[in-house]
Amino acid sequence: MEQLVINGTAMVHHETRGSQRDIDALEIGRLLFGGSCEFIAAANSIDSLPPATLPEICFAGRSNVGKSSLVNALTGRRMLARTSQTPGRTRQLIFFNLANCLQLVDLPGYGYAVAPKIDIKAWTYLTYKFLATRPSLQRVFLLIDSRRGVGRLDEEIMQVLDDAAVSWAVVLTKSDKLKPVQIDKTLEDTYTKISRHVAAYPEIFISSSETKNGLEYLRAHMAQFAGSKSNHPSHT
Ligand code: GTP
Ligand code: MG
């Protein structure tokens, strides 16, 4: 497999670069994420999750890694998902309906030690349960701060997803904070770590919600999961 970096996005090269298919995929992603995006629900228990009627993708990762910021940046909205400089901002599972084709789920972060232990336990349980059992979940985007690389808690989630046979892909966030040579180093380390995991998607995305670097590739990739209520298998 050949790894290349296109506009800051690392990709494992399976197809001809710049093919009409790639160009079409970018356009489909652009159109989808340029469409409507509405908040549907905030859930703090498994019983209060909205129905699994549309395909879903979710944003998981440590507190403060940039999950909510990425939802905003991808959809071109500044205030859709609440963000904060202080870790632990998102405390529920937040669902957004993208153009009636895809649900985006912004998850609470893990590794935030300041909140009361009982709260952390509850968010962690809910997040793990959601990741392992949600029938409409097509892919988990596991966000890793490009400055920190993969940590112990990230490895734990990777294992949970592997065990549940849920496909996941890494997004290295905040790439604007690093020089290209430093990003290459994080990429190399991350490739080594994900190669041990059976449910890992063999492509690592690099993003910056500040500069918007890498977002068009992410949109194109995410758009492949879009569907409709009628053709989604878990629709009841
Ligand atoms: P929790 O909800 O606490 O789990 O955090 P989160 O992962 O949703 O992070 P959030 O999007 O709230 O961002 C945390 C901080 O990182 C904020 O101050 C953001 O402005 C900042 N941030 C997010 N993405 C980027 C990025 O791409 N570049 C830079 N420089 N800062 C970013
Ligand atoms: Mg958040």
mmCIF file of C-alpha atoms and ligand atoms in Angstrom:
data_model
loop_
_atom_site.group_PDB
_atom_site.id
_atom_site.type_symbol
_atom_site.label_atom_id
_atom_site.label_comp_id
_atom_site.label_asym_id
_atom_site.label_seq_id
_atom_site.Cartn_x
_atom_site.Cartn_y
_atom_site.Cartn_z
ATOM 1 C CA MET A 1 0.000 0.000 0.000
ATOM 2 C CA GLU A 2 1.283 3.402 -0.876
ATOM 3 C CA GLN A 3 0.648 6.266 1.494
ATOM 4 C CA LEU A 4 0.339 9.767 0.163
ATOM 5 C CA VAL A 5 -0.491 13.145 1.514
ATOM 6 C CA ILE A 6 -2.816 15.257 -0.578
ATOM 7 C CA ASN A 7 -3.441 18.762 0.692
ATOM 8 C CA GLY A 8 -2.562 17.658 4.175
ATOM 9 C CA THR A 9 -4.761 14.564 4.060
ATOM 10 C CA ALA A 10 -2.933 11.295 4.389
ATOM 11 C CA MET A 11 -4.464 8.600 2.293
ATOM 12 C CA VAL A 12 -3.667 5.048 1.541
ATOM 13 C CA HIS A 13 -3.591 5.037 -2.196
ATOM 14 C CA HIS A 14 -5.909 2.486 -3.764
ATOM 15 C CA GLU A 15 -7.123 4.345 -6.806
ATOM 16 C CA THR A 16 -5.826 6.730 -9.400
ATOM 17 C CA ARG A 17 -5.400 10.175 -7.911
ATOM 18 C CA GLY A 18 -7.569 12.872 -9.406
ATOM 19 C CA SER A 19 -9.841 10.443 -11.240
ATOM 20 C CA GLN A 20 -13.303 11.592 -12.255
ATOM 21 C CA ARG A 21 -14.632 9.383 -9.462
ATOM 22 C CA ASP A 22 -12.607 11.306 -6.869
ATOM 23 C CA ILE A 23 -13.745 14.629 -8.270
ATOM 24 C CA ASP A 24 -17.373 13.464 -8.159
ATOM 25 C CA ALA A 25 -16.950 12.283 -4.565
ATOM 26 C CA LEU A 26 -15.629 15.702 -3.507
ATOM 27 C CA GLU A 27 -18.590 17.383 -5.162
ATOM 28 C CA ILE A 28 -21.094 15.019 -3.534
ATOM 29 C CA GLY A 29 -19.507 15.718 -0.145
ATOM 30 C CA ARG A 30 -19.600 19.445 -0.739
ATOM 31 C CA LEU A 31 -23.272 19.375 -1.713
ATOM 32 C CA LEU A 32 -24.302 17.138 1.173
ATOM 33 C CA PHE A 33 -22.565 19.201 3.840
ATOM 34 C CA GLY A 34 -23.745 22.415 2.213
ATOM 35 C CA GLY A 35 -27.350 21.281 2.718
ATOM 36 C CA SER A 36 -29.561 21.614 5.750
ATOM 37 C CA CYS A 37 -28.265 20.483 9.116
ATOM 38 C CA GLU A 38 -30.532 20.484 12.131
ATOM 39 C CA PHE A 39 -30.248 19.580 15.741
ATOM 40 C CA ILE A 40 -32.569 16.674 16.530
ATOM 41 C CA ALA A 41 -31.841 15.425 20.021
ATOM 42 C CA ALA A 42 -29.537 15.472 23.024
ATOM 43 C CA ALA A 43 -29.533 12.121 24.790
ATOM 44 C CA ASN A 44 -28.178 11.300 28.218
ATOM 45 C CA SER A 45 -29.404 7.731 28.421
ATOM 46 C CA ILE A 46 -29.743 4.788 26.077
ATOM 47 C CA ASP A 47 -33.536 5.020 26.469
ATOM 48 C CA SER A 48 -33.610 8.601 25.224
ATOM 49 C CA LEU A 49 -31.692 8.028 21.982
ATOM 50 C CA PRO A 50 -33.601 9.180 18.905
ATOM 51 C CA PRO A 51 -34.802 6.386 16.578
ATOM 52 C CA ALA A 52 -32.131 4.794 14.393
ATOM 53 C CA THR A 53 -33.898 5.688 11.183
ATOM 54 C CA LEU A 54 -31.019 7.148 9.204
ATOM 55 C CA PRO A 55 -27.438 6.026 8.710
ATOM 56 C CA GLU A 56 -25.192 7.588 11.327
ATOM 57 C CA ILE A 57 -21.581 8.552 11.786
ATOM 58 C CA CYS A 58 -20.190 9.784 15.061
ATOM 59 C CA PHE A 59 -17.326 11.847 16.403
ATOM 60 C CA ALA A 60 -15.502 10.285 19.330
ATOM 61 C CA GLY A 61 -12.294 11.157 21.144
ATOM 62 C CA ARG A 62 -10.698 12.710 24.190
ATOM 63 C CA SER A 63 -12.206 15.790 25.752
ATOM 64 C CA ASN A 64 -11.093 18.941 23.983
ATOM 65 C CA VAL A 65 -9.762 17.091 20.912
ATOM 66 C CA GLY A 66 -12.069 19.157 18.682
ATOM 67 C CA LYS A 67 -15.135 16.957 18.031
ATOM 68 C CA SER A 68 -17.772 19.679 18.241
ATOM 69 C CA SER A 69 -15.549 22.100 16.328
ATOM 70 C CA LEU A 70 -15.197 19.551 13.536
ATOM 71 C CA VAL A 71 -18.984 19.104 13.290
ATOM 72 C CA ASN A 72 -19.287 22.871 12.946
ATOM 73 C CA ALA A 73 -16.454 23.167 10.440
ATOM 74 C CA LEU A 74 -17.711 20.325 8.243
ATOM 75 C CA THR A 75 -21.200 21.783 8.098
ATOM 76 C CA GLY A 76 -19.923 25.341 7.739
ATOM 77 C CA ARG A 77 -21.740 26.502 10.866
ATOM 78 C CA ARG A 78 -20.052 28.254 13.728
ATOM 79 C CA MET A 79 -22.528 27.543 16.488
ATOM 80 C CA LEU A 80 -24.277 24.294 15.593
ATOM 81 C CA ALA A 81 -22.426 22.190 18.155
ATOM 82 C CA ARG A 82 -21.278 23.902 21.340
ATOM 83 C CA THR A 83 -17.537 24.110 21.741
ATOM 84 C CA SER A 84 -15.363 25.305 24.556
ATOM 85 C CA GLN A 85 -11.749 25.864 25.549
ATOM 86 C CA THR A 86 -12.545 23.957 28.721
ATOM 87 C CA PRO A 87 -12.637 20.161 28.397
ATOM 88 C CA GLY A 88 -15.929 18.440 29.155
ATOM 89 C CA ARG A 89 -18.174 20.791 27.164
ATOM 90 C CA THR A 90 -20.299 18.137 25.459
ATOM 91 C CA ARG A 91 -21.985 16.032 28.131
ATOM 92 C CA GLN A 92 -24.685 14.324 26.116
ATOM 93 C CA LEU A 93 -24.923 12.545 22.789
ATOM 94 C CA ILE A 94 -25.924 15.290 20.384
ATOM 95 C CA PHE A 95 -27.686 14.276 17.164
ATOM 96 C CA PHE A 96 -27.868 16.334 13.986
ATOM 97 C CA ASN A 97 -29.818 15.543 10.846
ATOM 98 C CA LEU A 98 -27.818 16.336 7.726
ATOM 99 C CA ALA A 99 -30.072 16.932 4.726
ATOM 100 C CA ASN A 100 -32.327 14.045 5.794
ATOM 101 C CA CYS A 101 -29.607 11.662 4.575
ATOM 102 C CA LEU A 102 -27.191 11.205 7.435
ATOM 103 C CA GLN A 103 -27.151 11.650 11.188
ATOM 104 C CA LEU A 104 -24.067 13.172 12.799
ATOM 105 C CA VAL A 105 -23.505 12.358 16.444
ATOM 106 C CA ASP A 106 -21.261 14.536 18.598
ATOM 107 C CA LEU A 107 -20.173 12.463 21.596
ATOM 108 C CA PRO A 108 -18.988 13.516 25.042
ATOM 109 C CA GLY A 109 -15.208 13.280 25.303
ATOM 110 C CA TYR A 110 -13.333 10.853 27.504
ATOM 111 C CA GLY A 111 -10.314 11.506 29.698
ATOM 112 C CA TYR A 112 -11.781 14.552 31.399
ATOM 113 C CA ALA A 113 -10.869 14.231 35.038
ATOM 114 C CA VAL A 114 -12.397 17.378 36.545
ATOM 115 C CA ALA A 115 -16.118 16.489 36.503
ATOM 116 C CA PRO A 116 -17.642 14.488 39.368
ATOM 117 C CA LYS A 117 -16.685 10.809 39.095
ATOM 118 C CA ILE A 118 -20.296 9.731 38.904
ATOM 119 C CA ASP A 119 -20.868 11.920 35.842
ATOM 120 C CA ILE A 120 -17.758 10.642 34.107
ATOM 121 C CA LYS A 121 -18.895 7.085 34.775
ATOM 122 C CA ALA A 122 -22.336 7.807 33.321
ATOM 123 C CA TRP A 123 -20.983 9.481 30.128
ATOM 124 C CA THR A 124 -18.423 6.763 29.628
ATOM 125 C CA TYR A 125 -21.028 4.027 30.021
ATOM 126 C CA LEU A 126 -23.435 5.766 27.655
ATOM 127 C CA THR A 127 -20.758 6.450 25.047
ATOM 128 C CA TYR A 128 -19.374 2.906 25.108
ATOM 129 C CA LYS A 129 -22.865 1.408 24.997
ATOM 130 C CA PHE A 130 -23.822 3.628 22.069
ATOM 131 C CA LEU A 131 -20.636 2.789 20.164
ATOM 132 C CA ALA A 132 -21.030 -0.930 20.670
ATOM 133 C CA THR A 133 -24.766 -1.331 20.063
ATOM 134 C CA ARG A 134 -26.170 1.403 17.833
ATOM 135 C CA PRO A 135 -27.553 -0.401 14.756
ATOM 136 C CA SER A 136 -27.452 2.630 12.458
ATOM 137 C CA LEU A 137 -23.816 3.479 13.162
ATOM 138 C CA GLN A 138 -21.863 3.207 9.919
ATOM 139 C CA ARG A 139 -18.479 4.456 11.036
ATOM 140 C CA VAL A 140 -16.915 6.018 14.096
ATOM 141 C CA PHE A 141 -14.535 8.887 13.474
ATOM 142 C CA LEU A 142 -12.013 8.692 16.259
ATOM 143 C CA LEU A 143 -10.405 12.075 16.709
ATOM 144 C CA ILE A 144 -6.830 12.268 17.947
ATOM 145 C CA ASP A 145 -5.053 15.532 18.675
ATOM 146 C CA SER A 146 -2.166 15.574 16.192
ATOM 147 C CA ARG A 147 0.093 17.052 18.888
ATOM 148 C CA ARG A 148 -0.579 14.243 21.377
ATOM 149 C CA GLY A 149 -0.932 11.179 19.184
ATOM 150 C CA VAL A 150 -2.714 8.012 20.276
ATOM 151 C CA GLY A 151 -3.034 7.672 24.051
ATOM 152 C CA ARG A 152 -4.067 4.879 26.404
ATOM 153 C CA LEU A 153 -7.745 5.847 26.425
ATOM 154 C CA ASP A 154 -7.793 6.042 22.624
ATOM 155 C CA GLU A 155 -6.392 2.518 22.494
ATOM 156 C CA GLU A 156 -9.130 1.404 24.885
ATOM 157 C CA ILE A 157 -11.864 2.766 22.592
ATOM 158 C CA MET A 158 -10.167 1.188 19.571
ATOM 159 C CA GLN A 159 -10.381 -2.156 21.339
ATOM 160 C CA VAL A 160 -14.047 -1.645 22.260
ATOM 161 C CA LEU A 161 -14.829 -0.894 18.610
ATOM 162 C CA ASP A 162 -12.811 -3.855 17.351
ATOM 163 C CA ASP A 163 -14.641 -6.142 19.783
ATOM 164 C CA ALA A 164 -18.020 -4.793 18.682
ATOM 165 C CA ALA A 165 -16.996 -5.053 14.994
ATOM 166 C CA VAL A 166 -17.741 -1.378 14.440
ATOM 167 C CA SER A 167 -15.659 0.225 11.712
ATOM 168 C CA TRP A 168 -13.637 3.252 12.779
ATOM 169 C CA ALA A 169 -11.292 5.759 11.187
ATOM 170 C CA VAL A 170 -8.780 8.138 12.754
ATOM 171 C CA VAL A 171 -8.901 11.885 12.201
ATOM 172 C CA LEU A 172 -5.831 13.782 13.400
ATOM 173 C CA THR A 173 -7.142 17.162 14.535
ATOM 174 C CA LYS A 174 -5.644 20.636 15.025
ATOM 175 C CA SER A 175 -3.115 20.119 12.245
ATOM 176 C CA ASP A 176 -2.684 23.909 12.098
ATOM 177 C CA LYS A 177 -0.731 23.649 15.346
ATOM 178 C CA LEU A 178 2.017 21.500 13.837
ATOM 179 C CA LYS A 179 4.685 21.743 11.172
ATOM 180 C CA PRO A 180 4.414 19.222 8.287
ATOM 181 C CA VAL A 181 7.411 17.266 9.553
ATOM 182 C CA GLN A 182 5.768 16.873 12.954
ATOM 183 C CA ILE A 183 2.520 15.754 11.338
ATOM 184 C CA ASP A 184 4.440 13.132 9.372
ATOM 185 C CA LYS A 185 5.854 11.773 12.624
ATOM 186 C CA THR A 186 2.392 11.553 14.256
ATOM 187 C CA LEU A 187 1.065 9.921 11.102
ATOM 188 C CA GLU A 188 3.764 7.293 11.143
ATOM 189 C CA ASP A 189 3.188 6.481 14.823
ATOM 190 C CA THR A 190 -0.569 6.387 14.317
ATOM 191 C CA TYR A 191 -0.318 4.073 11.321
ATOM 192 C CA THR A 192 1.783 1.701 13.389
ATOM 193 C CA LYS A 193 -0.789 1.713 16.180
ATOM 194 C CA ILE A 194 -3.908 1.305 14.047
ATOM 195 C CA SER A 195 -2.391 -1.492 12.004
ATOM 196 C CA ARG A 196 -2.888 -3.758 15.019
ATOM 197 C CA HIS A 197 -6.640 -3.202 14.992
ATOM 198 C CA VAL A 198 -9.010 -5.243 12.887
ATOM 199 C CA ALA A 199 -11.830 -2.688 12.603
ATOM 200 C CA ALA A 200 -9.584 0.254 11.699
ATOM 201 C CA TYR A 201 -10.104 1.906 8.331
ATOM 202 C CA PRO A 202 -6.686 1.946 6.645
ATOM 203 C CA GLU A 203 -6.687 5.647 5.899
ATOM 204 C CA ILE A 204 -5.902 8.445 8.321
ATOM 205 C CA PHE A 205 -7.485 11.832 7.838
ATOM 206 C CA ILE A 206 -5.842 15.059 8.888
ATOM 207 C CA SER A 207 -7.973 18.071 9.680
ATOM 208 C CA SER A 208 -7.970 21.582 10.947
ATOM 209 C CA SER A 209 -11.224 23.225 11.922
ATOM 210 C CA GLU A 210 -9.298 26.519 12.004
ATOM 211 C CA THR A 211 -7.793 26.520 8.515
ATOM 212 C CA LYS A 212 -10.363 24.014 7.093
ATOM 213 C CA ASN A 213 -7.493 21.888 5.883
ATOM 214 C CA GLY A 214 -8.550 18.344 4.977
ATOM 215 C CA LEU A 215 -12.269 18.974 5.383
ATOM 216 C CA GLU A 216 -13.242 18.436 1.757
ATOM 217 C CA TYR A 217 -11.764 14.928 1.825
ATOM 218 C CA LEU A 218 -13.552 14.144 5.044
ATOM 219 C CA ARG A 219 -16.863 15.366 3.597
ATOM 220 C CA ALA A 220 -16.359 13.226 0.501
ATOM 221 C CA HIS A 221 -15.547 10.204 2.608
ATOM 222 C CA MET A 222 -18.465 10.731 4.997
ATOM 223 C CA ALA A 223 -20.936 11.290 2.164
ATOM 224 C CA GLN A 224 -20.604 7.662 1.120
ATOM 225 C CA PHE A 225 -22.606 6.716 4.221
ATOM 226 C CA ALA A 226 -25.555 8.940 3.351
ATOM 227 C CA GLY A 227 -28.816 7.184 2.633
ATOM 228 C CA SER A 228 -32.488 7.726 3.153
ATOM 229 C CA LYS A 229 -35.041 6.521 5.661
ATOM 230 C CA SER A 230 -36.592 4.158 3.188
ATOM 231 C CA ASN A 231 -33.427 2.317 2.167
ATOM 232 C CA HIS A 232 -31.730 2.086 5.532
ATOM 233 C CA PRO A 233 -31.876 -1.482 6.870
ATOM 234 C CA SER A 234 -32.458 -0.498 10.496
ATOM 235 C CA HIS A 235 -35.475 1.621 9.634
ATOM 236 C CA THR A 236 -38.509 0.418 11.535
HETATM 237 P P1 GTP B 1 -15.568 18.067 24.629
HETATM 238 O O1 GTP B 1 -16.937 18.428 24.212
HETATM 239 O O2 GTP B 1 -15.148 18.679 25.921
HETATM 240 O O3 GTP B 1 -15.300 16.597 24.608
HETATM 241 O O4 GTP B 1 -14.515 18.751 23.572
HETATM 242 P P2 GTP B 1 -14.518 18.684 21.980
HETATM 243 O O5 GTP B 1 -13.728 17.498 21.542
HETATM 244 O O6 GTP B 1 -15.898 18.802 21.435
HETATM 245 O O7 GTP B 1 -13.639 19.981 21.616
HETATM 246 P P3 GTP B 1 -14.168 21.395 21.083
HETATM 247 O O8 GTP B 1 -14.636 21.277 19.685
HETATM 248 O O9 GTP B 1 -15.071 22.004 22.087
HETATM 249 O O10 GTP B 1 -12.764 22.183 21.002
HETATM 250 C C1 GTP B 1 -11.935 22.322 22.119
HETATM 251 C C2 GTP B 1 -10.980 23.484 21.887
HETATM 252 O O11 GTP B 1 -10.104 23.200 20.807
HETATM 253 C C3 GTP B 1 -11.691 24.799 21.519
HETATM 254 O O12 GTP B 1 -11.004 25.866 22.159
HETATM 255 C C4 GTP B 1 -11.531 24.873 20.008
HETATM 256 O O13 GTP B 1 -11.511 26.204 19.513
HETATM 257 C C5 GTP B 1 -10.162 24.232 19.818
HETATM 258 N N1 GTP B 1 -10.046 23.616 18.496
HETATM 259 C C6 GTP B 1 -10.862 22.696 17.954
HETATM 260 N N2 GTP B 1 -10.455 22.334 16.721
HETATM 261 C C7 GTP B 1 -9.340 23.055 16.458
HETATM 262 C C8 GTP B 1 -8.432 23.136 15.342
HETATM 263 O O14 GTP B 1 -8.571 22.479 14.310
HETATM 264 N N3 GTP B 1 -7.376 23.989 15.473
HETATM 265 C C9 GTP B 1 -7.168 24.731 16.598
HETATM 266 N N4 GTP B 1 -6.095 25.515 16.620
HETATM 267 N N5 GTP B 1 -7.990 24.699 17.663
HETATM 268 C C10 GTP B 1 -9.063 23.864 17.601
HETATM 269 MG MG MG B 2 -17.713 18.746 22.355
#
